[in-house]
Amino acid sequence: MALLEQFLQQFKAFIQSNELIPAANASTLLAVSGGLDSVVMAHLFRQAERPFAIAHCNFQLRGADSDEDEAFVRRLAELYEAPFFVKQFDTKVYADENGLSTQVAARQLRYAWFAELCTIEGYAQVATAHHLNDSAETLVLHFARGTGIKGLRGIPAQNAQVIRPLLFATREAISAYAAENGITWREDSSNASDDYTRNFIRHRIMPPIQEINPGFLHSAQKMMARMGELEDITDFFLDRWLRENSRTEADGTLRFALSDLTVLPHTGHFLFLLLGKKGFTAEQCRQLGEDLLHQTGREIQSDQYRALVDRNDLIISPLVPQQPEVQVQADDLMVTLPDGARLMLMPAAPMPPYPDGREAILVDADELVFPLLLRGWQAGDSFQPFGMGGQSQKLQDYCTNGKLSRLEKERLWLLLNGDGKVIWVVGHRLDERFKIQRDDAAGLKISYVR
C-alpha cells in the first residue's frame, strides 16, 4: 500500500508542478493501448479522482491480437465507468499511399484522431503514457542522429494539447506499481523485437550504458531538465532580440537589418534558432550565415517560407503561390484578389485633387475596354508612368528606380485594359494614358484596399 500512496503522490505532484491540467475538474482524454504503461496511467487517474475518458486506436497490424487489445481496453473503460472511444485504421494502406513507415503512419493517424476527438468532445488535453525510460531513449536517439538543445531535453511534459503525466516514473517503478496493485495488461509482442530503431536502443544500447552508470536514468532526467531550462532561457532572450531587431509586416513577413545579423557570433546557428521553427534546416542557416548574407538576391526556402537577402535586409516571408489572373467586369463594384486585397470601383466626378495612385486612381471610364485584367508583372512589361509626359518605361527599371525588393516586385499587381495597355501599377503609379483630361469625362475611381 505504501508504494501505491508514494507513486500516486508523485503522479499528482508532477501534474501540478508542470501545470499539465490547469482546471481541477477538466476531463482528460487518455490514450490507452492496453499495454502496461497506459493501463497504469488510467489507474492513476482513477485513484487521483481526476475525470477522464479513454481512447483506443486499433491499427489492425497484429491480426486477432489487435482486436483482443481493443476488447480489453473496452472492458477497462466499462470497469472504470469512463467514456470510451475507439477507431480502427487501415494503417498499412495509409503508410503505402503516403510513402511512410508503419510507425510514422500510426503516429500521424492517432494524433490526428486525438485532436479531432478533443475538438468534437470538448477535451482540453490528451494524455499519453510516455515515461522516463522513453524520454532517455529519445535523448540517446537524438544524440546518435545529431541534435541541438531541443533534442537534448528528451520528451517534453507537454506539447500543445498533448500531456505526458508519467515522465517522472521509470519503467521498473511502473511495473512494481502494477504488481502491487494487481493490475493486468496486454503485452505487445512487437516490443520484444529489435526491428524498430527505438527497440534496438532499448534492448542493445541502454543496458550497456546502465552498466557503466546504474543511475543513468536519473542523471539523464536531471540533464534533460537543465536542457529544458537552457532552451527556455534562450527563447526568452531570442524573443527579446526579435522584438528589438525585427519588423513584422501585415502578411507575417519579417525583416531583419543585415547590419544587426552580421555582427552576431555564430550567425548561422543564431539564424537556425530564429528560422528552425519555420522549417529551415541547420545546414541552410549555416550557409546563409557564412556566405549568403553577403550576396544580395540570394535566397533559401523551406516548405512554407523563404528567406531572401535584400539590399539591406534579410526578409522572411510566407511562400506565395503564383498569382493567377483576375478579370474585372464592367458591372463589378468590388473584386477580391487572391492575396486578400480588394479593388473597389465607383463612379466619381473628375474633380481635383486626384489620388496619387498609391491607394486609388481616378481614370476616364470612356478609355476603358472591359473586361479589365489583373495579373502579376512579367518580364518585358512596360507602361507610361503618370507625370513623365507619355515617356515609356519598363517595369523592371521602374522597380529598380523605386528600390523595390525582389519580394515586393513579385507581389506587384498590374491592372490592364482590355486592349492590353497597363492602366495602373496597383498601389504605385497610374499610366499617363488613362489620366483625366476632360472636365466632362466619365470618372471612375478605383481603390486598392490592402
PDB file of N, CA, C and O in Angstrom, residues 24-58:
ATOM      1  N   ALA A  24      -8.956  21.784 -12.255  1.00  0.00           N
ATOM      2  CA  ALA A  24      -9.051  20.543 -11.473  1.00  0.00           C
ATOM      3  C   ALA A  24     -10.155  19.626 -11.976  1.00  0.00           C
ATOM      4  O   ALA A  24     -10.045  18.407 -11.902  1.00  0.00           O
ATOM      5  N   ASN A  25     -11.241  20.203 -12.493  1.00  0.00           N
ATOM      6  CA  ASN A  25     -12.375  19.384 -12.932  1.00  0.00           C
ATOM      7  C   ASN A  25     -12.358  19.119 -14.436  1.00  0.00           C
ATOM      8  O   ASN A  25     -13.321  18.585 -14.984  1.00  0.00           O
ATOM      9  N   ALA A  26     -11.258  19.488 -15.123  1.00  0.00           N
ATOM     10  CA  ALA A  26     -11.189  19.280 -16.576  1.00  0.00           C
ATOM     11  C   ALA A  26     -11.005  17.795 -16.871  1.00  0.00           C
ATOM     12  O   ALA A  26     -10.148  17.127 -16.287  1.00  0.00           O
ATOM     13  N   SER A  27     -11.792  17.285 -17.788  1.00  0.00           N
ATOM     14  CA  SER A  27     -11.698  15.874 -18.159  1.00  0.00           C
ATOM     15  C   SER A  27     -10.593  15.683 -19.193  1.00  0.00           C
ATOM     16  O   SER A  27     -10.466  16.463 -20.139  1.00  0.00           O
ATOM     17  N   THR A  28      -9.785  14.652 -19.002  1.00  0.00           N
ATOM     18  CA  THR A  28      -8.647  14.372 -19.876  1.00  0.00           C
ATOM     19  C   THR A  28      -8.926  13.129 -20.715  1.00  0.00           C
ATOM     20  O   THR A  28      -9.454  12.132 -20.218  1.00  0.00           O
ATOM     21  N   LEU A  29      -8.563  13.208 -21.978  1.00  0.00           N
ATOM     22  CA  LEU A  29      -8.681  12.055 -22.866  1.00  0.00           C
ATOM     23  C   LEU A  29      -7.406  11.225 -22.736  1.00  0.00           C
ATOM     24  O   LEU A  29      -6.312  11.716 -23.021  1.00  0.00           O
ATOM     25  N   LEU A  30      -7.519   9.984 -22.291  1.00  0.00           N
ATOM     26  CA  LEU A  30      -6.362   9.113 -22.103  1.00  0.00           C
ATOM     27  C   LEU A  30      -6.180   8.212 -23.320  1.00  0.00           C
ATOM     28  O   LEU A  30      -7.108   7.511 -23.730  1.00  0.00           O
ATOM     29  N   ALA A  31      -4.974   8.224 -23.881  1.00  0.00           N
ATOM     30  CA  ALA A  31      -4.649   7.315 -24.982  1.00  0.00           C
ATOM     31  C   ALA A  31      -4.213   5.987 -24.372  1.00  0.00           C
ATOM     32  O   ALA A  31      -3.125   5.878 -23.797  1.00  0.00           O
ATOM     33  N   VAL A  32      -5.067   4.977 -24.463  1.00  0.00           N
ATOM     34  CA  VAL A  32      -4.814   3.689 -23.813  1.00  0.00           C
ATOM     35  C   VAL A  32      -4.705   2.599 -24.877  1.00  0.00           C
ATOM     36  O   VAL A  32      -5.670   2.306 -25.587  1.00  0.00           O
ATOM     37  N   SER A  33      -3.517   2.002 -24.967  1.00  0.00           N
ATOM     38  CA  SER A  33      -3.292   0.928 -25.943  1.00  0.00           C
ATOM     39  C   SER A  33      -3.678  -0.432 -25.381  1.00  0.00           C
ATOM     40  O   SER A  33      -3.952  -1.369 -26.122  1.00  0.00           O
ATOM     41  N   GLY A  34      -3.669  -0.537 -24.046  1.00  0.00           N
ATOM     42  CA  GLY A  34      -3.857  -1.819 -23.394  1.00  0.00           C
ATOM     43  C   GLY A  34      -2.576  -2.347 -22.792  1.00  0.00           C
ATOM     44  O   GLY A  34      -2.584  -3.332 -22.053  1.00  0.00           O
ATOM     45  N   GLY A  35      -1.439  -1.690 -23.099  1.00  0.00           N
ATOM     46  CA  GLY A  35      -0.157  -2.094 -22.541  1.00  0.00           C
ATOM     47  C   GLY A  35       0.009  -1.607 -21.106  1.00  0.00           C
ATOM     48  O   GLY A  35      -0.827  -0.859 -20.576  1.00  0.00           O
ATOM     49  N   LEU A  36       1.098  -2.050 -20.494  1.00  0.00           N
ATOM     50  CA  LEU A  36       1.359  -1.754 -19.086  1.00  0.00           C
ATOM     51  C   LEU A  36       1.266  -0.261 -18.779  1.00  0.00           C
ATOM     52  O   LEU A  36       0.547   0.156 -17.853  1.00  0.00           O
ATOM     53  N   ASP A  37       1.995   0.555 -19.510  1.00  0.00           N
ATOM     54  CA  ASP A  37       2.122   1.972 -19.160  1.00  0.00           C
ATOM     55  C   ASP A  37       0.788   2.700 -19.207  1.00  0.00           C
ATOM     56  O   ASP A  37       0.430   3.437 -18.280  1.00  0.00           O
ATOM     57  N   SER A  38       0.030   2.511 -20.285  1.00  0.00           N
ATOM     58  CA  SER A  38      -1.221   3.253 -20.431  1.00  0.00           C
ATOM     59  C   SER A  38      -2.301   2.748 -19.470  1.00  0.00           C
ATOM     60  O   SER A  38      -3.142   3.531 -19.002  1.00  0.00           O
ATOM     61  N   VAL A  39      -2.268   1.452 -19.141  1.00  0.00           N
ATOM     62  CA  VAL A  39      -3.248   0.927 -18.181  1.00  0.00           C
ATOM     63  C   VAL A  39      -2.952   1.466 -16.785  1.00  0.00           C
ATOM     64  O   VAL A  39      -3.866   1.841 -16.037  1.00  0.00           O
ATOM     65  N   VAL A  40      -1.666   1.537 -16.422  1.00  0.00           N
ATOM     66  CA  VAL A  40      -1.298   2.141 -15.132  1.00  0.00           C
ATOM     67  C   VAL A  40      -1.695   3.611 -15.106  1.00  0.00           C
ATOM     68  O   VAL A  40      -2.183   4.121 -14.083  1.00  0.00           O
ATOM     69  N   MET A  41      -1.510   4.324 -16.224  1.00  0.00           N
ATOM     70  CA  MET A  41      -1.910   5.731 -16.276  1.00  0.00           C
ATOM     71  C   MET A  41      -3.409   5.876 -15.994  1.00  0.00           C
ATOM     72  O   MET A  41      -3.825   6.755 -15.221  1.00  0.00           O
ATOM     73  N   ALA A  42      -4.227   5.019 -16.583  1.00  0.00           N
ATOM     74  CA  ALA A  42      -5.673   5.079 -16.340  1.00  0.00           C
ATOM     75  C   ALA A  42      -5.976   4.794 -14.861  1.00  0.00           C
ATOM     76  O   ALA A  42      -6.834   5.457 -14.249  1.00  0.00           O
ATOM     77  N   HIS A  43      -5.265   3.832 -14.277  1.00  0.00           N
ATOM     78  CA  HIS A  43      -5.463   3.511 -12.868  1.00  0.00           C
ATOM     79  C   HIS A  43      -5.125   4.709 -11.978  1.00  0.00           C
ATOM     80  O   HIS A  43      -5.844   5.031 -11.015  1.00  0.00           O
ATOM     81  N   LEU A  44      -4.041   5.406 -12.306  1.00  0.00           N
ATOM     82  CA  LEU A  44      -3.631   6.573 -11.529  1.00  0.00           C
ATOM     83  C   LEU A  44      -4.647   7.705 -11.628  1.00  0.00           C
ATOM     84  O   LEU A  44      -4.945   8.375 -10.631  1.00  0.00           O
ATOM     85  N   PHE A  45      -5.171   7.935 -12.814  1.00  0.00           N
ATOM     86  CA  PHE A  45      -6.196   8.968 -12.971  1.00  0.00           C
ATOM     87  C   PHE A  45      -7.414   8.636 -12.112  1.00  0.00           C
ATOM     88  O   PHE A  45      -8.015   9.522 -11.491  1.00  0.00           O
ATOM     89  N   ARG A  46      -7.755   7.343 -12.077  1.00  0.00           N
ATOM     90  CA  ARG A  46      -8.917   6.944 -11.272  1.00  0.00           C
ATOM     91  C   ARG A  46      -8.626   7.124  -9.784  1.00  0.00           C
ATOM     92  O   ARG A  46      -9.463   7.647  -9.034  1.00  0.00           O
ATOM     93  N   GLN A  47      -7.423   6.726  -9.347  1.00  0.00           N
ATOM     94  CA  GLN A  47      -7.080   6.864  -7.930  1.00  0.00           C
ATOM     95  C   GLN A  47      -6.986   8.337  -7.524  1.00  0.00           C
ATOM     96  O   GLN A  47      -7.309   8.703  -6.389  1.00  0.00           O
ATOM     97  N   ALA A  48      -6.543   9.181  -8.442  1.00  0.00           N
ATOM     98  CA  ALA A  48      -6.422  10.613  -8.152  1.00  0.00           C
ATOM     99  C   ALA A  48      -7.757  11.334  -8.257  1.00  0.00           C
ATOM    100  O   ALA A  48      -7.831  12.533  -7.986  1.00  0.00           O
ATOM    101  N   GLU A  49      -8.801  10.588  -8.667  1.00  0.00           N
ATOM    102  CA  GLU A  49     -10.155  11.140  -8.805  1.00  0.00           C
ATOM    103  C   GLU A  49     -10.193  12.309  -9.789  1.00  0.00           C
ATOM    104  O   GLU A  49     -10.855  13.319  -9.568  1.00  0.00           O
ATOM    105  N   ARG A  50      -9.449  12.153 -10.868  1.00  0.00           N
ATOM    106  CA  ARG A  50      -9.496  13.133 -11.952  1.00  0.00           C
ATOM    107  C   ARG A  50     -10.364  12.576 -13.069  1.00  0.00           C
ATOM    108  O   ARG A  50     -10.184  11.425 -13.481  1.00  0.00           O
ATOM    109  N   PRO A  51     -11.313  13.362 -13.587  1.00  0.00           N
ATOM    110  CA  PRO A  51     -12.204  12.864 -14.634  1.00  0.00           C
ATOM    111  C   PRO A  51     -11.440  12.563 -15.924  1.00  0.00           C
ATOM    112  O   PRO A  51     -10.511  13.288 -16.290  1.00  0.00           O
ATOM    113  N   PHE A  52     -11.823  11.480 -16.594  1.00  0.00           N
ATOM    114  CA  PHE A  52     -11.125  11.099 -17.819  1.00  0.00           C
ATOM    115  C   PHE A  52     -12.037  10.272 -18.717  1.00  0.00           C
ATOM    116  O   PHE A  52     -13.050   9.712 -18.283  1.00  0.00           O
ATOM    117  N   ALA A  53     -11.636  10.221 -19.974  1.00  0.00           N
ATOM    118  CA  ALA A  53     -12.227   9.319 -20.958  1.00  0.00           C
ATOM    119  C   ALA A  53     -11.090   8.501 -21.556  1.00  0.00           C
ATOM    120  O   ALA A  53      -9.910   8.853 -21.406  1.00  0.00           O
ATOM    121  N   ILE A  54     -11.420   7.418 -22.213  1.00  0.00           N
ATOM    122  CA  ILE A  54     -10.403   6.538 -22.787  1.00  0.00           C
ATOM    123  C   ILE A  54     -10.580   6.467 -24.301  1.00  0.00           C
ATOM    124  O   ILE A  54     -11.696   6.282 -24.801  1.00  0.00           O
ATOM    125  N   ALA A  55      -9.467   6.624 -25.007  1.00  0.00           N
ATOM    126  CA  ALA A  55      -9.459   6.493 -26.472  1.00  0.00           C
ATOM    127  C   ALA A  55      -8.491   5.385 -26.854  1.00  0.00           C
ATOM    128  O   ALA A  55      -7.366   5.324 -26.344  1.00  0.00           O
ATOM    129  N   HIS A  56      -8.919   4.513 -27.750  1.00  0.00           N
ATOM    130  CA  HIS A  56      -8.075   3.387 -28.167  1.00  0.00           C
ATOM    131  C   HIS A  56      -7.989   3.339 -29.687  1.00  0.00           C
ATOM    132  O   HIS A  56      -9.010   3.425 -30.389  1.00  0.00           O
ATOM    133  N   CYS A  57      -6.766   3.203 -30.191  1.00  0.00           N
ATOM    134  CA  CYS A  57      -6.532   3.068 -31.635  1.00  0.00           C
ATOM    135  C   CYS A  57      -6.284   1.595 -31.964  1.00  0.00           C
ATOM    136  O   CYS A  57      -5.381   0.975 -31.384  1.00  0.00           O
ATOM    137  N   ASN A  58      -7.074   1.060 -32.894  1.00  0.00           N
ATOM    138  CA  ASN A  58      -6.843  -0.292 -33.395  1.00  0.00           C
ATOM    139  C   ASN A  58      -6.201  -0.148 -34.773  1.00  0.00           C
ATOM    140  O   ASN A  58      -6.881   0.145 -35.758  1.00  0.00           O
TER     141      ASN A  58
END
